[in-house]
Tab-separated table of C-alpha atoms and ligand atoms in Angstrom:
chain	number	residue	atom	x	y	z
A	13	UNK	CA	24.495	-4.850	-7.723
A	14	UNK	CA	23.609	-8.536	-7.624
A	15	UNK	CA	24.816	-11.990	-9.044
A	16	UNK	CA	25.143	-12.928	-12.118
A	17	UNK	CA	22.585	-14.614	-14.036
A	18	UNK	CA	22.653	-17.832	-14.667
A	19	UNK	CA	20.698	-19.887	-17.109
A	20	UNK	CA	17.987	-21.873	-15.817
A	21	UNK	CA	14.985	-23.948	-17.269
A	22	UNK	CA	12.422	-23.389	-14.223
A	23	UNK	CA	9.307	-24.358	-13.987
A	24	UNK	CA	6.190	-23.563	-11.025
A	25	UNK	CA	7.773	-27.097	-10.163
A	26	UNK	CA	11.549	-25.751	-9.139
A	27	UNK	CA	9.603	-22.282	-7.918
A	28	UNK	CA	11.455	-23.220	-4.059
A	29	UNK	CA	14.537	-25.140	-4.801
A	30	UNK	CA	16.957	-22.842	-3.782
A	31	UNK	CA	19.210	-19.525	-4.763
A	32	UNK	CA	19.207	-20.679	-8.466
A	33	UNK	CA	15.486	-19.297	-9.518
A	34	UNK	CA	16.148	-15.757	-7.753
A	35	UNK	CA	19.152	-15.263	-8.976
A	36	UNK	CA	17.283	-15.837	-12.279
A	37	UNK	CA	15.424	-12.778	-11.765
A	38	UNK	CA	17.427	-10.475	-9.791
A	39	UNK	CA	20.086	-9.209	-12.381
A	40	UNK	CA	17.564	-8.552	-15.490
A	41	UNK	CA	14.174	-7.086	-13.043
A	42	UNK	CA	16.740	-4.809	-10.595
A	43	UNK	CA	18.972	-3.564	-14.152
A	44	UNK	CA	15.262	-2.962	-15.553
A	45	UNK	CA	14.143	-0.886	-12.616
A	46	UNK	CA	17.538	0.593	-12.416
A	47	UNK	CA	16.655	1.972	-15.438
A	48	UNK	CA	12.656	2.170	-15.540
A	49	UNK	CA	12.166	3.528	-11.795
A	50	UNK	CA	9.727	5.985	-11.760
A	51	UNK	CA	11.434	8.969	-9.652
A	52	UNK	CA	8.508	9.417	-7.043
A	53	UNK	CA	9.494	11.855	-4.151
A	54	UNK	CA	9.025	8.970	-1.368
A	55	UNK	CA	11.987	7.392	-3.185
A	56	UNK	CA	13.922	11.102	-2.774
A	57	UNK	CA	17.191	10.406	0.184
A	58	UNK	CA	15.618	13.947	1.036
A	59	UNK	CA	11.868	11.301	2.355
A	60	UNK	CA	13.219	9.855	4.958
A	61	UNK	CA	12.070	7.076	6.631
A	62	UNK	CA	9.071	9.254	7.761
A	63	UNK	CA	8.412	10.253	3.829
A	64	UNK	CA	8.577	6.296	3.817
A	65	UNK	CA	5.939	5.026	6.009
A	66	UNK	CA	3.227	8.169	5.082
A	67	UNK	CA	3.699	6.319	1.161
A	68	UNK	CA	3.349	3.339	2.591
A	69	UNK	CA	0.588	3.710	4.334
A	70	UNK	CA	-1.107	6.090	1.441
A	71	UNK	CA	-0.265	3.453	-1.165
A	72	UNK	CA	-1.327	0.531	0.614
A	73	UNK	CA	-5.190	0.939	-1.603
A	74	UNK	CA	-4.760	4.327	-3.174
A	75	UNK	CA	-2.885	5.405	-6.923
A	76	UNK	CA	0.375	7.177	-7.240
A	77	UNK	CA	-1.491	9.952	-9.504
A	78	UNK	CA	-3.863	9.868	-6.434
A	79	UNK	CA	-1.108	10.153	-3.795
A	80	UNK	CA	1.355	12.259	-5.129
A	81	UNK	CA	-0.348	15.489	-4.377
A	82	UNK	CA	-1.802	14.421	-0.609
A	83	UNK	CA	1.536	13.077	0.088
A	84	UNK	CA	3.136	16.751	-0.175
A	85	UNK	CA	0.392	18.201	1.505
A	86	UNK	CA	0.995	16.169	4.372
A	87	UNK	CA	4.820	15.884	4.355
A	88	UNK	CA	5.118	19.866	4.144
A	89	UNK	CA	1.901	19.805	6.928
A	90	UNK	CA	3.970	17.343	9.105
A	91	UNK	CA	7.766	17.026	8.368
A	92	UNK	CA	8.592	15.003	11.563
A	93	UNK	CA	6.057	12.037	12.743
A	94	UNK	CA	6.223	14.140	16.482
A	95	UNK	CA	4.319	17.180	14.562
A	96	UNK	CA	2.160	14.652	13.463
A	97	UNK	CA	1.049	13.479	16.901
A	98	UNK	CA	0.709	16.437	18.325
A	99	UNK	CA	-2.644	17.530	16.162
A	100	UNK	CA	-5.813	16.043	16.740
A	101	UNK	CA	-6.550	12.493	15.044
A	102	UNK	CA	-9.340	14.572	13.063
A	103	UNK	CA	-7.080	16.415	11.156
A	104	UNK	CA	-5.377	13.469	9.756
A	105	UNK	CA	-8.741	12.429	8.492
A	106	UNK	CA	-9.359	15.832	6.689
A	107	UNK	CA	-5.615	15.795	5.487
A	108	UNK	CA	-6.501	12.542	4.449
A	109	UNK	CA	-8.898	14.036	1.267
A	110	UNK	CA	-10.252	11.682	-1.027
A	111	UNK	CA	-7.890	9.334	-0.661
A	112	UNK	CA	-10.202	6.506	0.436
A	113	UNK	CA	-10.083	3.940	3.315
A	114	UNK	CA	-9.442	6.737	5.870
A	115	UNK	CA	-9.129	4.222	8.865
A	116	UNK	CA	-5.289	4.844	7.538
A	117	UNK	CA	-4.823	8.505	8.438
A	118	UNK	CA	-5.753	6.831	12.466
A	119	UNK	CA	-3.863	4.475	12.297
A	120	UNK	CA	-0.755	6.628	10.892
A	121	UNK	CA	-1.437	8.924	13.092
A	122	UNK	CA	-1.996	6.670	16.160
A	123	UNK	CA	1.531	4.910	14.450
A	124	UNK	CA	3.255	8.690	14.813
A	125	UNK	CA	1.824	9.157	18.449
A	126	UNK	CA	4.095	5.780	19.368
A	127	UNK	CA	6.662	7.218	17.157
A	128	UNK	CA	6.937	10.238	19.603
A	129	UNK	CA	6.460	8.748	22.585
A	130	UNK	CA	8.456	5.558	22.300
A	131	UNK	CA	11.379	6.292	19.920
A	132	UNK	CA	12.224	9.782	20.899
A	133	UNK	CA	10.940	10.705	16.943
A	134	UNK	CA	12.788	9.036	15.114
A	135	UNK	CA	11.140	6.033	12.861
A	136	UNK	CA	12.669	3.369	14.374
A	137	UNK	CA	15.123	1.035	11.970
A	138	UNK	CA	14.350	-2.775	14.027
A	139	UNK	CA	11.723	-4.059	12.350
A	140	UNK	CA	10.031	-5.820	15.677
A	141	UNK	CA	9.543	-2.314	16.429
A	142	UNK	CA	8.417	-1.125	13.467
A	143	UNK	CA	5.699	-4.320	13.434
A	144	UNK	CA	4.907	-3.628	17.181
A	145	UNK	CA	3.523	-0.018	16.288
A	146	UNK	CA	-0.300	0.668	16.339
A	147	UNK	CA	-1.423	0.484	12.825
A	148	UNK	CA	1.917	-1.293	10.894
A	149	UNK	CA	1.220	-5.033	10.061
A	150	UNK	CA	3.568	-7.448	8.202
A	151	UNK	CA	3.338	-5.677	4.709
A	152	UNK	CA	4.017	-1.631	5.567
A	153	UNK	CA	6.605	-2.730	8.664
A	154	UNK	CA	8.815	-4.729	5.529
A	155	UNK	CA	8.477	-1.812	3.147
A	156	UNK	CA	9.448	0.680	5.482
A	157	UNK	CA	12.877	-1.849	7.101
A	158	UNK	CA	13.737	-2.033	3.328
A	159	UNK	CA	12.878	1.134	1.120
A	160	UNK	CA	13.605	3.181	4.652
A	161	UNK	CA	16.769	1.389	5.680
A	162	UNK	CA	17.686	-1.286	3.412
A	163	UNK	CA	17.312	-3.606	4.762
A	164	UNK	CA	16.398	-8.077	3.789
A	165	UNK	CA	12.492	-8.403	4.030
A	166	UNK	CA	9.913	-10.237	1.413
A	167	UNK	CA	7.884	-7.248	0.879
A	168	UNK	CA	4.398	-8.702	-0.353
A	169	UNK	CA	2.085	-6.072	-2.227
A	170	UNK	CA	-0.949	-7.051	-5.057
A	171	UNK	CA	1.751	-5.911	-7.278
A	172	UNK	CA	4.958	-8.724	-6.075
A	173	UNK	CA	2.454	-10.802	-5.665
A	174	UNK	CA	1.018	-10.575	-8.866
A	175	UNK	CA	4.501	-10.602	-10.806
A	176	UNK	CA	5.975	-13.928	-8.586
A	177	UNK	CA	1.822	-15.972	-9.755
A	178	UNK	CA	2.977	-15.400	-13.312
A	179	UNK	CA	6.948	-15.450	-13.750
A	180	UNK	CA	7.207	-18.308	-10.601
A	181	UNK	CA	4.413	-20.250	-10.011
A	182	UNK	CA	3.349	-19.586	-13.782
A	183	UNK	CA	-0.737	-19.019	-12.579
A	184	UNK	CA	-2.487	-16.025	-14.330
A	185	UNK	CA	-3.090	-14.194	-10.629
A	186	UNK	CA	-2.380	-14.691	-7.074
A	187	UNK	CA	-5.508	-16.153	-4.819
A	188	UNK	CA	-7.352	-13.106	-3.451
A	189	UNK	CA	-5.746	-13.288	0.344
A	190	UNK	CA	-1.992	-13.805	0.484
A	191	UNK	CA	-1.200	-17.259	1.304
A	192	UNK	CA	1.734	-19.141	3.598
A	193	UNK	CA	2.869	-20.640	0.484
A	194	UNK	CA	3.700	-17.231	-1.104
A	195	UNK	CA	5.251	-15.890	1.611
A	196	UNK	CA	7.266	-19.319	1.108
A	197	UNK	CA	8.038	-18.249	-2.043
A	198	UNK	CA	8.675	-14.234	-1.235
A	199	UNK	CA	11.617	-15.958	1.569
A	200	UNK	CA	13.169	-18.160	-0.879
A	201	UNK	CA	13.152	-15.083	-3.581
A	202	UNK	CA	14.980	-13.059	-2.209
A	203	UNK	CA	18.653	-12.389	-2.396
A	204	UNK	CA	21.187	-12.629	0.101
A	205	UNK	CA	22.267	-9.281	0.681
A	206	UNK	CA	20.338	-6.424	2.265
A	207	UNK	CA	21.070	-4.063	-0.272
A	208	UNK	CA	19.761	-6.263	-2.984
A	209	UNK	CA	17.550	-7.618	-1.368
A	210	UNK	CA	15.889	-4.414	-0.811
A	211	UNK	CA	16.582	-3.034	-4.577
A	212	UNK	CA	14.881	-6.226	-5.309
A	213	UNK	CA	11.733	-5.595	-3.623
A	214	UNK	CA	11.087	-1.936	-4.791
A	215	UNK	CA	11.607	-3.175	-8.509
A	216	UNK	CA	9.552	-6.486	-8.397
A	217	UNK	CA	7.214	-4.447	-6.630
A	218	UNK	CA	7.508	-1.664	-9.730
A	219	UNK	CA	7.500	-4.348	-12.326
A	220	UNK	CA	3.971	-5.387	-11.580
A	221	UNK	CA	2.857	-1.787	-11.577
A	222	UNK	CA	4.336	-0.899	-14.688
A	223	UNK	CA	4.690	-3.893	-16.626
A	224	UNK	CA	2.900	-7.418	-15.097
A	225	UNK	CA	-0.582	-5.039	-14.358
A	226	UNK	CA	-3.167	-6.699	-13.845
A	227	UNK	CA	-5.468	-5.733	-16.489
A	228	UNK	CA	-2.798	-5.477	-19.352
A	229	UNK	CA	0.922	-7.505	-18.948
A	230	UNK	CA	3.550	-6.043	-21.181
A	231	UNK	CA	5.591	-9.051	-22.231
A	232	UNK	CA	7.017	-7.598	-25.264
A	233	UNK	CA	8.700	-4.572	-22.463
A	234	UNK	CA	9.719	-7.577	-19.381
A	235	UNK	CA	12.896	-8.681	-18.250
A	236	UNK	CA	12.149	-11.791	-17.535
A	237	UNK	CA	9.606	-12.701	-20.067
A	238	UNK	CA	12.211	-15.522	-21.529
A	239	UNK	CA	11.905	-17.015	-17.854
A	240	UNK	CA	8.382	-16.682	-16.851
A	241	UNK	CA	6.185	-19.070	-16.397
A	242	UNK	CA	2.650	-18.280	-16.886
A	243	UNK	CA	3.956	-16.698	-20.458
A	244	UNK	CA	6.036	-19.812	-21.258
A	245	UNK	CA	3.321	-22.286	-20.455
A	246	UNK	CA	1.142	-20.341	-22.933
A	247	UNK	CA	-0.867	-17.773	-20.806
A	248	UNK	CA	-3.033	-20.845	-19.115
A	249	UNK	CA	-6.656	-18.975	-18.236
A	250	UNK	CA	-6.974	-18.148	-14.683
A	251	UNK	CA	-8.548	-21.556	-13.021
A	252	UNK	CA	-8.969	-20.016	-8.865
A	253	UNK	CA	-12.451	-18.490	-7.204
A	254	UNK	CA	-13.627	-15.599	-8.872
A	255	UNK	CA	-11.441	-11.869	-8.454
A	256	UNK	CA	-12.992	-9.611	-6.291
A	257	UNK	CA	-14.400	-7.084	-7.490
A	258	UNK	CA	-14.120	-3.384	-6.638
A	259	UNK	CA	-17.316	-1.818	-6.658
A	260	UNK	CA	-17.993	1.580	-4.922
A	261	UNK	CA	-21.322	3.057	-6.082
A	262	UNK	CA	-24.490	2.348	-3.854
A	263	UNK	CA	-22.021	0.756	-1.273
A	264	UNK	CA	-21.653	1.660	2.342
A	265	UNK	CA	-18.432	2.570	1.336
A	266	UNK	CA	-19.776	5.592	-1.128
A	267	UNK	CA	-22.337	6.961	1.896
A	268	UNK	CA	-19.051	6.941	4.360
A	269	UNK	CA	-16.995	8.880	2.092
A	270	UNK	CA	-19.820	11.558	1.168
A	271	UNK	CA	-20.176	11.943	4.933
A	272	UNK	CA	-17.016	12.065	5.333
A	273	UNK	CA	-16.588	14.682	3.017
A	274	UNK	CA	-19.082	17.305	4.611
A	275	UNK	CA	-17.205	16.782	8.083
A	276	UNK	CA	-14.196	17.446	6.108
A	277	UNK	CA	-14.974	20.700	4.480
A	278	UNK	CA	-16.729	22.079	7.977
A	279	UNK	CA	-14.118	22.563	10.372
A	280	UNK	CA	-16.236	22.632	13.250
A	281	UNK	CA	-19.507	20.702	14.836
A	282	UNK	CA	-22.199	19.476	11.545
A	283	UNK	CA	-25.690	19.524	12.460
A	284	UNK	CA	-27.583	15.855	11.983
A	285	UNK	CA	-29.871	17.556	8.765
A	286	UNK	CA	-26.630	18.574	7.464
A	287	UNK	CA	-25.391	14.671	7.033
A	288	UNK	CA	-29.168	13.598	5.805
A	289	UNK	CA	-29.168	15.481	3.031
A	290	UNK	CA	-25.978	13.258	1.456
A	291	UNK	CA	-27.487	9.909	1.173
A	292	UNK	CA	-31.521	9.278	-0.339
A	293	UNK	CA	-31.932	5.810	1.606
A	294	UNK	CA	-32.319	6.272	5.707
A	295	UNK	CA	-31.622	3.059	6.863
A	296	UNK	CA	-28.077	3.179	4.903
A	297	UNK	CA	-27.016	6.177	5.935
A	298	UNK	CA	-27.671	5.889	9.212
A	299	UNK	CA	-25.374	2.428	9.070
A	300	UNK	CA	-22.889	4.329	7.026
A	301	UNK	CA	-22.686	6.270	9.602
A	302	UNK	CA	-22.966	4.130	12.887
A	303	UNK	CA	-20.044	2.251	11.226
A	304	UNK	CA	-17.955	5.782	11.262
A	305	UNK	CA	-18.007	6.603	14.543
A	306	UNK	CA	-17.630	3.103	15.662
A	307	UNK	CA	-14.321	3.419	13.783
A	308	UNK	CA	-13.082	6.474	15.616
A	309	UNK	CA	-13.098	8.288	12.436
A	310	UNK	CA	-16.008	10.976	13.472
A	311	UNK	CA	-17.247	12.273	16.750
A	312	UNK	CA	-20.847	12.397	18.219
A	313	UNK	CA	-21.849	15.764	19.918
A	314	UNK	CA	-24.682	15.907	22.914
A	315	UNK	CA	-27.804	17.472	20.691
A	316	UNK	CA	-27.441	15.051	17.575
A	317	UNK	CA	-24.136	17.176	15.558
A	318	UNK	CA	-21.151	15.130	14.708
A	319	UNK	CA	-17.481	16.739	14.026
A	320	UNK	CA	-13.950	14.638	13.818
A	321	UNK	CA	-12.447	13.411	16.502
A	322	UNK	CA	-9.753	15.681	18.416
A	323	UNK	CA	-8.829	13.157	20.342
B	30	SF4	S1	6.112	-12.079	-19.020
B	30	SF4	FE1	4.652	-10.752	-18.678
B	30	SF4	S2	2.730	-12.300	-17.758
B	30	SF4	FE2	5.742	-12.862	-17.412
B	30	SF4	S3	5.945	-11.286	-15.546
B	30	SF4	FE3	6.616	-10.302	-17.730
B	30	SF4	S4	4.545	-8.823	-18.232
B	30	SF4	FE4	3.894	-10.490	-16.222
């Protein structure tokens, strides 16, 4: 599976010192993953690269339990990128349902169109080609290359960043936005061979999702508790800038969600009056609607009606 575990008294100071640290973590984390990985549909062989890509778009800002039903419906309706590419982008927004951050639906539709046009309908295997697709950033390209094609890439999502911050750097939380130092650390921790690196990416992510969570780290269940720099240091309090909250009630995001819900249900043009009923405050409501139009999620029609985009 991977290189044998070597005893190593590591500290934040030697985090980038070479393969020893990584080897110290790979074997226990991957072994734990072998025994504890959730059976999720996008991890099954039948998901294929397209299933992996769809799941990565959906999971970026939405928890697994909310993604599962939408993912299943999505893959049933659009089993290949070309199937989605043939439909209107508004249908992708409609099928996105309540996953939130619906621009992801438009981006996924745009990626499907590009895959159909440039790659004969197959999700490209090459990391650079993945990255060149519209709507695909560094994270998604690395995740698809790693999870779908078993390649060696650092895959840095919030779960992995938190595990690395605690286990290796010795702090409670990673910075609010990904830093160059985190990317360097992730590269330094990558196992040498492709297959182990891909397994490590999935395993470290799962550890952050199930054991080393943001709210409640379960160190007694953690396969790297003995090596974890933050735990060994006595879990010093977070000293960085305040962590960003996830307020929703009363935000423009909430208003956008309410407006979009009406348009999703309508299956046709919606008069302004129907949208006006979703939120009491006219200035905020107008701002939210303008934002949806500017983002291409909603199409204004002559006469003051609106619909999901057809093109
Ligand atoms: S020992 Fe605790 S804090 Fe450290 S990685 Fe494991 S769960 Fe996280």
